[in-house]
Amino acid sequence: IKGGRLALACAPARVVTLMISDIPGDDPGVIASGPTLADPTTCAEALAVLKKYQIEIPAAILQHLESGDGESPKPGDPRLARNQHYVIATAQDALEAAAATALAAGLMPYILSDEMEGEARDIGLAHAALARQIARRGQPFSKPCVVISGGETTVTVRGHGRGGRNAEFLLSLATALDGYPDIHAIACDTDGIDGSEDNAGAIYQPQSMRKALELGLRPKAMLDNNDGYSFFDALGDLVVSGPTRTNVNDFRAMVIL
């Protein structure tokens, strides 16, 4: 059904699609792999990727791609001409709602981006550096403030711990801040599930590192083991919301007082 094939199955009926975006950039054709939208990608492009990375696939699939039988409907296909689509909720919507809530609470909000991508621990380091610059120098924003960002980070799993990209981001942030005063943070997946765990994410507080050391935890070693879940679970700082039944990517906020 991907790549417009659901729309073809519905033809000649008119299809109206309402989409909630969990894709950085909100490209409608990529959301849920675009089952009701024309697909500009081709079998030839798929074959080129397979060749570039020397990926072996079953002969039947290779024949399917080479024959052209696997082509999806392309832009301009008359069978999809009457269809319409609307993106009704995005990461940017969530960030703007959070910003409005912060402003109502007396904190000046700043939205960094709704499409941050990259290694979760690297994004954590960058956020920590920004938070310290605000706290120490009043640059590029004056405190008190809240810095908000969205998008979807990734984790290269090298260890054997219990993780999740938001827990990984937050543990990286925690180790970099190392108890720096007056900086608080939260990182959660908006669908209520951080990876495959039962938490949406976690919170960080200035006393988090002190509490961790008192419990005998080793934050950097746990980060190397991709064990952010266990770290924040031991502190009692996991955020467990249950499934939210929606998904507009990750949400991160740092409060600098």
PDB file of N, CA, C and O in Angstrom, residues 50-106:
ATOM      1  N   LEU A  50      20.845  -0.522  -4.017  1.00  0.00           N
ATOM      2  CA  LEU A  50      21.270  -1.904  -3.785  1.00  0.00           C
ATOM      3  C   LEU A  50      22.659  -2.160  -4.358  1.00  0.00           C
ATOM      4  O   LEU A  50      23.499  -2.826  -3.734  1.00  0.00           O
ATOM      5  N   LYS A  51      22.909  -1.615  -5.558  1.00  0.00           N
ATOM      6  CA  LYS A  51      24.212  -1.804  -6.199  1.00  0.00           C
ATOM      7  C   LYS A  51      25.304  -1.051  -5.449  1.00  0.00           C
ATOM      8  O   LYS A  51      26.399  -1.594  -5.224  1.00  0.00           O
ATOM      9  N   LYS A  52      25.004   0.173  -5.031  1.00  0.00           N
ATOM     10  CA  LYS A  52      26.010   0.992  -4.346  1.00  0.00           C
ATOM     11  C   LYS A  52      26.506   0.323  -3.068  1.00  0.00           C
ATOM     12  O   LYS A  52      27.703   0.318  -2.779  1.00  0.00           O
ATOM     13  N   TYR A  53      25.578  -0.242  -2.309  1.00  0.00           N
ATOM     14  CA  TYR A  53      25.942  -0.833  -1.020  1.00  0.00           C
ATOM     15  C   TYR A  53      26.099  -2.358  -1.104  1.00  0.00           C
ATOM     16  O   TYR A  53      26.255  -3.010  -0.072  1.00  0.00           O
ATOM     17  N   GLN A  54      26.033  -2.881  -2.338  1.00  0.00           N
ATOM     18  CA  GLN A  54      26.263  -4.316  -2.575  1.00  0.00           C
ATOM     19  C   GLN A  54      25.368  -5.175  -1.685  1.00  0.00           C
ATOM     20  O   GLN A  54      25.818  -6.098  -0.993  1.00  0.00           O
ATOM     21  N   ILE A  55      24.086  -4.850  -1.724  1.00  0.00           N
ATOM     22  CA  ILE A  55      23.099  -5.565  -0.913  1.00  0.00           C
ATOM     23  C   ILE A  55      22.496  -6.684  -1.749  1.00  0.00           C
ATOM     24  O   ILE A  55      21.972  -6.441  -2.838  1.00  0.00           O
ATOM     25  N   GLU A  56      22.565  -7.891  -1.252  1.00  0.00           N
ATOM     26  CA  GLU A  56      21.982  -9.025  -1.949  1.00  0.00           C
ATOM     27  C   GLU A  56      20.518  -9.190  -1.535  1.00  0.00           C
ATOM     28  O   GLU A  56      20.189  -9.120  -0.350  1.00  0.00           O
ATOM     29  N   ILE A  57      19.646  -9.396  -2.521  1.00  0.00           N
ATOM     30  CA  ILE A  57      18.223  -9.574  -2.252  1.00  0.00           C
ATOM     31  C   ILE A  57      17.742 -10.819  -2.989  1.00  0.00           C
ATOM     32  O   ILE A  57      18.388 -11.292  -3.924  1.00  0.00           O
ATOM     33  N   PRO A  58      16.603 -11.377  -2.570  1.00  0.00           N
ATOM     34  CA  PRO A  58      16.067 -12.559  -3.254  1.00  0.00           C
ATOM     35  C   PRO A  58      15.828 -12.288  -4.739  1.00  0.00           C
ATOM     36  O   PRO A  58      15.479 -11.173  -5.132  1.00  0.00           O
ATOM     37  N   ALA A  59      16.000 -13.328  -5.545  1.00  0.00           N
ATOM     38  CA  ALA A  59      15.881 -13.194  -6.994  1.00  0.00           C
ATOM     39  C   ALA A  59      14.510 -12.681  -7.412  1.00  0.00           C
ATOM     40  O   ALA A  59      14.392 -11.895  -8.366  1.00  0.00           O
ATOM     41  N   ALA A  60      13.470 -13.090  -6.701  1.00  0.00           N
ATOM     42  CA  ALA A  60      12.115 -12.667  -7.061  1.00  0.00           C
ATOM     43  C   ALA A  60      11.942 -11.163  -6.893  1.00  0.00           C
ATOM     44  O   ALA A  60      11.289 -10.500  -7.710  1.00  0.00           O
ATOM     45  N   ILE A  61      12.539 -10.609  -5.827  1.00  0.00           N
ATOM     46  CA  ILE A  61      12.437  -9.162  -5.599  1.00  0.00           C
ATOM     47  C   ILE A  61      13.248  -8.415  -6.650  1.00  0.00           C
ATOM     48  O   ILE A  61      12.825  -7.387  -7.179  1.00  0.00           O
ATOM     49  N   LEU A  62      14.432  -8.932  -6.964  1.00  0.00           N
ATOM     50  CA  LEU A  62      15.264  -8.306  -7.991  1.00  0.00           C
ATOM     51  C   LEU A  62      14.526  -8.273  -9.327  1.00  0.00           C
ATOM     52  O   LEU A  62      14.516  -7.241 -10.019  1.00  0.00           O
ATOM     53  N   GLN A  63      13.895  -9.361  -9.677  1.00  0.00           N
ATOM     54  CA  GLN A  63      13.150  -9.415 -10.939  1.00  0.00           C
ATOM     55  C   GLN A  63      11.984  -8.440 -10.918  1.00  0.00           C
ATOM     56  O   GLN A  63      11.668  -7.786 -11.924  1.00  0.00           O
ATOM     57  N   HIS A  64      11.338  -8.318  -9.777  1.00  0.00           N
ATOM     58  CA  HIS A  64      10.212  -7.391  -9.622  1.00  0.00           C
ATOM     59  C   HIS A  64      10.657  -5.956  -9.874  1.00  0.00           C
ATOM     60  O   HIS A  64       9.961  -5.185 -10.544  1.00  0.00           O
ATOM     61  N   LEU A  65      11.818  -5.584  -9.356  1.00  0.00           N
ATOM     62  CA  LEU A  65      12.337  -4.222  -9.543  1.00  0.00           C
ATOM     63  C   LEU A  65      12.816  -4.005 -10.982  1.00  0.00           C
ATOM     64  O   LEU A  65      12.560  -2.959 -11.581  1.00  0.00           O
ATOM     65  N   GLU A  66      13.510  -4.976 -11.525  1.00  0.00           N
ATOM     66  CA  GLU A  66      14.071  -4.817 -12.870  1.00  0.00           C
ATOM     67  C   GLU A  66      13.002  -4.806 -13.953  1.00  0.00           C
ATOM     68  O   GLU A  66      13.155  -4.157 -14.994  1.00  0.00           O
ATOM     69  N   SER A  67      11.892  -5.494 -13.708  1.00  0.00           N
ATOM     70  CA  SER A  67      10.830  -5.569 -14.711  1.00  0.00           C
ATOM     71  C   SER A  67       9.988  -4.295 -14.776  1.00  0.00           C
ATOM     72  O   SER A  67       9.298  -4.055 -15.758  1.00  0.00           O
ATOM     73  N   GLY A  68      10.057  -3.495 -13.707  1.00  0.00           N
ATOM     74  CA  GLY A  68       9.219  -2.306 -13.655  1.00  0.00           C
ATOM     75  C   GLY A  68       7.856  -2.557 -13.061  1.00  0.00           C
ATOM     76  O   GLY A  68       7.059  -1.613 -12.884  1.00  0.00           O
ATOM     77  N   ASP A  69       7.541  -3.827 -12.743  1.00  0.00           N
ATOM     78  CA  ASP A  69       6.242  -4.140 -12.147  1.00  0.00           C
ATOM     79  C   ASP A  69       6.070  -3.486 -10.774  1.00  0.00           C
ATOM     80  O   ASP A  69       4.945  -3.313 -10.306  1.00  0.00           O
ATOM     81  N   GLY A  70       7.176  -3.126 -10.152  1.00  0.00           N
ATOM     82  CA  GLY A  70       7.101  -2.536  -8.819  1.00  0.00           C
ATOM     83  C   GLY A  70       6.941  -1.031  -8.810  1.00  0.00           C
ATOM     84  O   GLY A  70       6.959  -0.413  -7.736  1.00  0.00           O
ATOM     85  N   GLU A  71       6.809  -0.412  -9.997  1.00  0.00           N
ATOM     86  CA  GLU A  71       6.697   1.050 -10.030  1.00  0.00           C
ATOM     87  C   GLU A  71       5.428   1.534  -9.329  1.00  0.00           C
ATOM     88  O   GLU A  71       4.356   0.941  -9.463  1.00  0.00           O
ATOM     89  N   SER A  72       5.588   2.598  -8.577  1.00  0.00           N
ATOM     90  CA  SER A  72       4.474   3.239  -7.888  1.00  0.00           C
ATOM     91  C   SER A  72       3.885   4.332  -8.782  1.00  0.00           C
ATOM     92  O   SER A  72       4.523   4.778  -9.731  1.00  0.00           O
ATOM     93  N   PRO A  73       2.664   4.798  -8.494  1.00  0.00           N
ATOM     94  CA  PRO A  73       2.083   5.887  -9.286  1.00  0.00           C
ATOM     95  C   PRO A  73       2.877   7.169  -9.113  1.00  0.00           C
ATOM     96  O   PRO A  73       3.281   7.512  -8.002  1.00  0.00           O
ATOM     97  N   LYS A  74       3.119   7.866 -10.212  1.00  0.00           N
ATOM     98  CA  LYS A  74       3.969   9.047 -10.208  1.00  0.00           C
ATOM     99  C   LYS A  74       3.139  10.332 -10.217  1.00  0.00           C
ATOM    100  O   LYS A  74       1.948  10.317 -10.549  1.00  0.00           O
ATOM    101  N   PRO A  75       3.764  11.465  -9.829  1.00  0.00           N
ATOM    102  CA  PRO A  75       3.057  12.753  -9.901  1.00  0.00           C
ATOM    103  C   PRO A  75       2.470  12.969 -11.294  1.00  0.00           C
ATOM    104  O   PRO A  75       3.129  12.697 -12.306  1.00  0.00           O
ATOM    105  N   GLY A  76       1.242  13.443 -11.317  1.00  0.00           N
ATOM    106  CA  GLY A  76       0.556  13.648 -12.586  1.00  0.00           C
ATOM    107  C   GLY A  76      -0.298  12.476 -13.014  1.00  0.00           C
ATOM    108  O   GLY A  76      -1.009  12.561 -14.027  1.00  0.00           O
ATOM    109  N   ASP A  77      -0.256  11.379 -12.269  1.00  0.00           N
ATOM    110  CA  ASP A  77      -1.075  10.217 -12.617  1.00  0.00           C
ATOM    111  C   ASP A  77      -2.548  10.613 -12.564  1.00  0.00           C
ATOM    112  O   ASP A  77      -3.042  11.059 -11.521  1.00  0.00           O
ATOM    113  N   PRO A  78      -3.297  10.471 -13.656  1.00  0.00           N
ATOM    114  CA  PRO A  78      -4.703  10.921 -13.687  1.00  0.00           C
ATOM    115  C   PRO A  78      -5.592  10.190 -12.704  1.00  0.00           C
ATOM    116  O   PRO A  78      -6.634  10.707 -12.299  1.00  0.00           O
ATOM    117  N   ARG A  79      -5.199   8.986 -12.289  1.00  0.00           N
ATOM    118  CA  ARG A  79      -6.016   8.226 -11.346  1.00  0.00           C
ATOM    119  C   ARG A  79      -6.036   8.863  -9.957  1.00  0.00           C
ATOM    120  O   ARG A  79      -6.913   8.555  -9.138  1.00  0.00           O
ATOM    121  N   LEU A  80      -5.062   9.744  -9.685  1.00  0.00           N
ATOM    122  CA  LEU A  80      -4.988  10.416  -8.383  1.00  0.00           C
ATOM    123  C   LEU A  80      -5.378  11.890  -8.470  1.00  0.00           C
ATOM    124  O   LEU A  80      -5.244  12.619  -7.487  1.00  0.00           O
ATOM    125  N   ALA A  81      -5.870  12.324  -9.628  1.00  0.00           N
ATOM    126  CA  ALA A  81      -6.072  13.753  -9.879  1.00  0.00           C
ATOM    127  C   ALA A  81      -7.072  14.394  -8.917  1.00  0.00           C
ATOM    128  O   ALA A  81      -6.935  15.579  -8.586  1.00  0.00           O
ATOM    129  N   ARG A  82      -8.064  13.654  -8.454  1.00  0.00           N
ATOM    130  CA  ARG A  82      -9.110  14.235  -7.607  1.00  0.00           C
ATOM    131  C   ARG A  82      -8.764  14.165  -6.123  1.00  0.00           C
ATOM    132  O   ARG A  82      -9.504  14.678  -5.291  1.00  0.00           O
ATOM    133  N   ASN A  83      -7.669  13.547  -5.793  1.00  0.00           N
ATOM    134  CA  ASN A  83      -7.330  13.343  -4.387  1.00  0.00           C
ATOM    135  C   ASN A  83      -6.782  14.622  -3.749  1.00  0.00           C
ATOM    136  O   ASN A  83      -6.195  15.470  -4.421  1.00  0.00           O
ATOM    137  N   GLN A  84      -6.980  14.739  -2.443  1.00  0.00           N
ATOM    138  CA  GLN A  84      -6.467  15.881  -1.679  1.00  0.00           C
ATOM    139  C   GLN A  84      -5.795  15.366  -0.404  1.00  0.00           C
ATOM    140  O   GLN A  84      -6.145  14.292   0.101  1.00  0.00           O
ATOM    141  N   HIS A  85      -4.857  16.151   0.099  1.00  0.00           N
ATOM    142  CA  HIS A  85      -4.224  15.790   1.363  1.00  0.00           C
ATOM    143  C   HIS A  85      -3.943  17.039   2.187  1.00  0.00           C
ATOM    144  O   HIS A  85      -3.701  18.117   1.637  1.00  0.00           O
ATOM    145  N   TYR A  86      -3.989  16.865   3.502  1.00  0.00           N
ATOM    146  CA  TYR A  86      -3.774  17.964   4.438  1.00  0.00           C
ATOM    147  C   TYR A  86      -2.918  17.464   5.605  1.00  0.00           C
ATOM    148  O   TYR A  86      -3.212  16.415   6.183  1.00  0.00           O
ATOM    149  N   VAL A  87      -1.876  18.201   5.942  1.00  0.00           N
ATOM    150  CA  VAL A  87      -1.078  17.909   7.132  1.00  0.00           C
ATOM    151  C   VAL A  87      -1.691  18.695   8.285  1.00  0.00           C
ATOM    152  O   VAL A  87      -1.667  19.923   8.296  1.00  0.00           O
ATOM    153  N   ILE A  88      -2.278  17.982   9.255  1.00  0.00           N
ATOM    154  CA  ILE A  88      -3.081  18.649  10.285  1.00  0.00           C
ATOM    155  C   ILE A  88      -2.360  18.790  11.628  1.00  0.00           C
ATOM    156  O   ILE A  88      -2.834  19.500  12.513  1.00  0.00           O
ATOM    157  N   ALA A  89      -1.207  18.125  11.804  1.00  0.00           N
ATOM    158  CA  ALA A  89      -0.441  18.274  13.052  1.00  0.00           C
ATOM    159  C   ALA A  89       1.018  17.975  12.764  1.00  0.00           C
ATOM    160  O   ALA A  89       1.340  17.017  12.059  1.00  0.00           O
ATOM    161  N   THR A  90       1.897  18.810  13.303  1.00  0.00           N
ATOM    162  CA  THR A  90       3.331  18.692  13.042  1.00  0.00           C
ATOM    163  C   THR A  90       4.131  18.936  14.317  1.00  0.00           C
ATOM    164  O   THR A  90       3.594  19.404  15.326  1.00  0.00           O
ATOM    165  N   ALA A  91       5.422  18.665  14.249  1.00  0.00           N
ATOM    166  CA  ALA A  91       6.323  18.974  15.364  1.00  0.00           C
ATOM    167  C   ALA A  91       6.311  20.465  15.659  1.00  0.00           C
ATOM    168  O   ALA A  91       6.331  20.885  16.828  1.00  0.00           O
ATOM    169  N   GLN A  92       6.271  21.291  14.608  1.00  0.00           N
ATOM    170  CA  GLN A  92       6.256  22.733  14.817  1.00  0.00           C
ATOM    171  C   GLN A  92       5.030  23.163  15.614  1.00  0.00           C
ATOM    172  O   GLN A  92       5.111  24.051  16.468  1.00  0.00           O
ATOM    173  N   ASP A  93       3.889  22.537  15.358  1.00  0.00           N
ATOM    174  CA  ASP A  93       2.684  22.838  16.131  1.00  0.00           C
ATOM    175  C   ASP A  93       2.911  22.561  17.615  1.00  0.00           C
ATOM    176  O   ASP A  93       2.512  23.350  18.482  1.00  0.00           O
ATOM    177  N   ALA A  94       3.538  21.423  17.904  1.00  0.00           N
ATOM    178  CA  ALA A  94       3.800  21.055  19.297  1.00  0.00           C
ATOM    179  C   ALA A  94       4.766  22.037  19.949  1.00  0.00           C
ATOM    180  O   ALA A  94       4.578  22.451  21.106  1.00  0.00           O
ATOM    181  N   LEU A  95       5.803  22.440  19.218  1.00  0.00           N
ATOM    182  CA  LEU A  95       6.780  23.383  19.769  1.00  0.00           C
ATOM    183  C   LEU A  95       6.138  24.744  20.036  1.00  0.00           C
ATOM    184  O   LEU A  95       6.403  25.381  21.063  1.00  0.00           O
ATOM    185  N   GLU A  96       5.287  25.176  19.128  1.00  0.00           N
ATOM    186  CA  GLU A  96       4.625  26.470  19.314  1.00  0.00           C
ATOM    187  C   GLU A  96       3.650  26.424  20.489  1.00  0.00           C
ATOM    188  O   GLU A  96       3.517  27.408  21.225  1.00  0.00           O
ATOM    189  N   ALA A  97       2.981  25.291  20.676  1.00  0.00           N
ATOM    190  CA  ALA A  97       2.085  25.150  21.826  1.00  0.00           C
ATOM    191  C   ALA A  97       2.884  25.177  23.128  1.00  0.00           C
ATOM    192  O   ALA A  97       2.464  25.810  24.116  1.00  0.00           O
ATOM    193  N   ALA A  98       4.034  24.512  23.138  1.00  0.00           N
ATOM    194  CA  ALA A  98       4.892  24.531  24.324  1.00  0.00           C
ATOM    195  C   ALA A  98       5.411  25.942  24.586  1.00  0.00           C
ATOM    196  O   ALA A  98       5.501  26.386  25.742  1.00  0.00           O
ATOM    197  N   ALA A  99       5.770  26.648  23.523  1.00  0.00           N
ATOM    198  CA  ALA A  99       6.257  28.021  23.670  1.00  0.00           C
ATOM    199  C   ALA A  99       5.179  28.916  24.270  1.00  0.00           C
ATOM    200  O   ALA A  99       5.468  29.757  25.133  1.00  0.00           O
ATOM    201  N   ALA A 100       3.945  28.739  23.832  1.00  0.00           N
ATOM    202  CA  ALA A 100       2.843  29.543  24.371  1.00  0.00           C
ATOM    203  C   ALA A 100       2.624  29.243  25.853  1.00  0.00           C
ATOM    204  O   ALA A 100       2.371  30.153  26.656  1.00  0.00           O
ATOM    205  N   THR A 101       2.761  27.972  26.237  1.00  0.00           N
ATOM    206  CA  THR A 101       2.619  27.591  27.643  1.00  0.00           C
ATOM    207  C   THR A 101       3.728  28.207  28.486  1.00  0.00           C
ATOM    208  O   THR A 101       3.495  28.692  29.598  1.00  0.00           O
ATOM    209  N   ALA A 102       4.960  28.179  27.961  1.00  0.00           N
ATOM    210  CA  ALA A 102       6.086  28.774  28.682  1.00  0.00           C
ATOM    211  C   ALA A 102       5.889  30.270  28.866  1.00  0.00           C
ATOM    212  O   ALA A 102       6.147  30.820  29.944  1.00  0.00           O
ATOM    213  N   LEU A 103       5.436  30.926  27.813  1.00  0.00           N
ATOM    214  CA  LEU A 103       5.228  32.371  27.882  1.00  0.00           C
ATOM    215  C   LEU A 103       4.167  32.712  28.926  1.00  0.00           C
ATOM    216  O   LEU A 103       4.309  33.680  29.691  1.00  0.00           O
ATOM    217  N   ALA A 104       3.115  31.910  28.982  1.00  0.00           N
ATOM    218  CA  ALA A 104       2.067  32.132  29.976  1.00  0.00           C
ATOM    219  C   ALA A 104       2.578  31.939  31.395  1.00  0.00           C
ATOM    220  O   ALA A 104       2.056  32.526  32.338  1.00  0.00           O
ATOM    221  N   ALA A 105       3.643  31.115  31.543  1.00  0.00           N
ATOM    222  CA  ALA A 105       4.234  30.873  32.861  1.00  0.00           C
ATOM    223  C   ALA A 105       5.315  31.885  33.202  1.00  0.00           C
ATOM    224  O   ALA A 105       5.947  31.795  34.257  1.00  0.00           O
ATOM    225  N   GLY A 106       5.552  32.852  32.300  1.00  0.00           N
ATOM    226  CA  GLY A 106       6.522  33.898  32.561  1.00  0.00           C
ATOM    227  C   GLY A 106       7.921  33.618  32.077  1.00  0.00           C
ATOM    228  O   GLY A 106       8.861  34.323  32.453  1.00  0.00           O
TER     229      GLY A 106
END
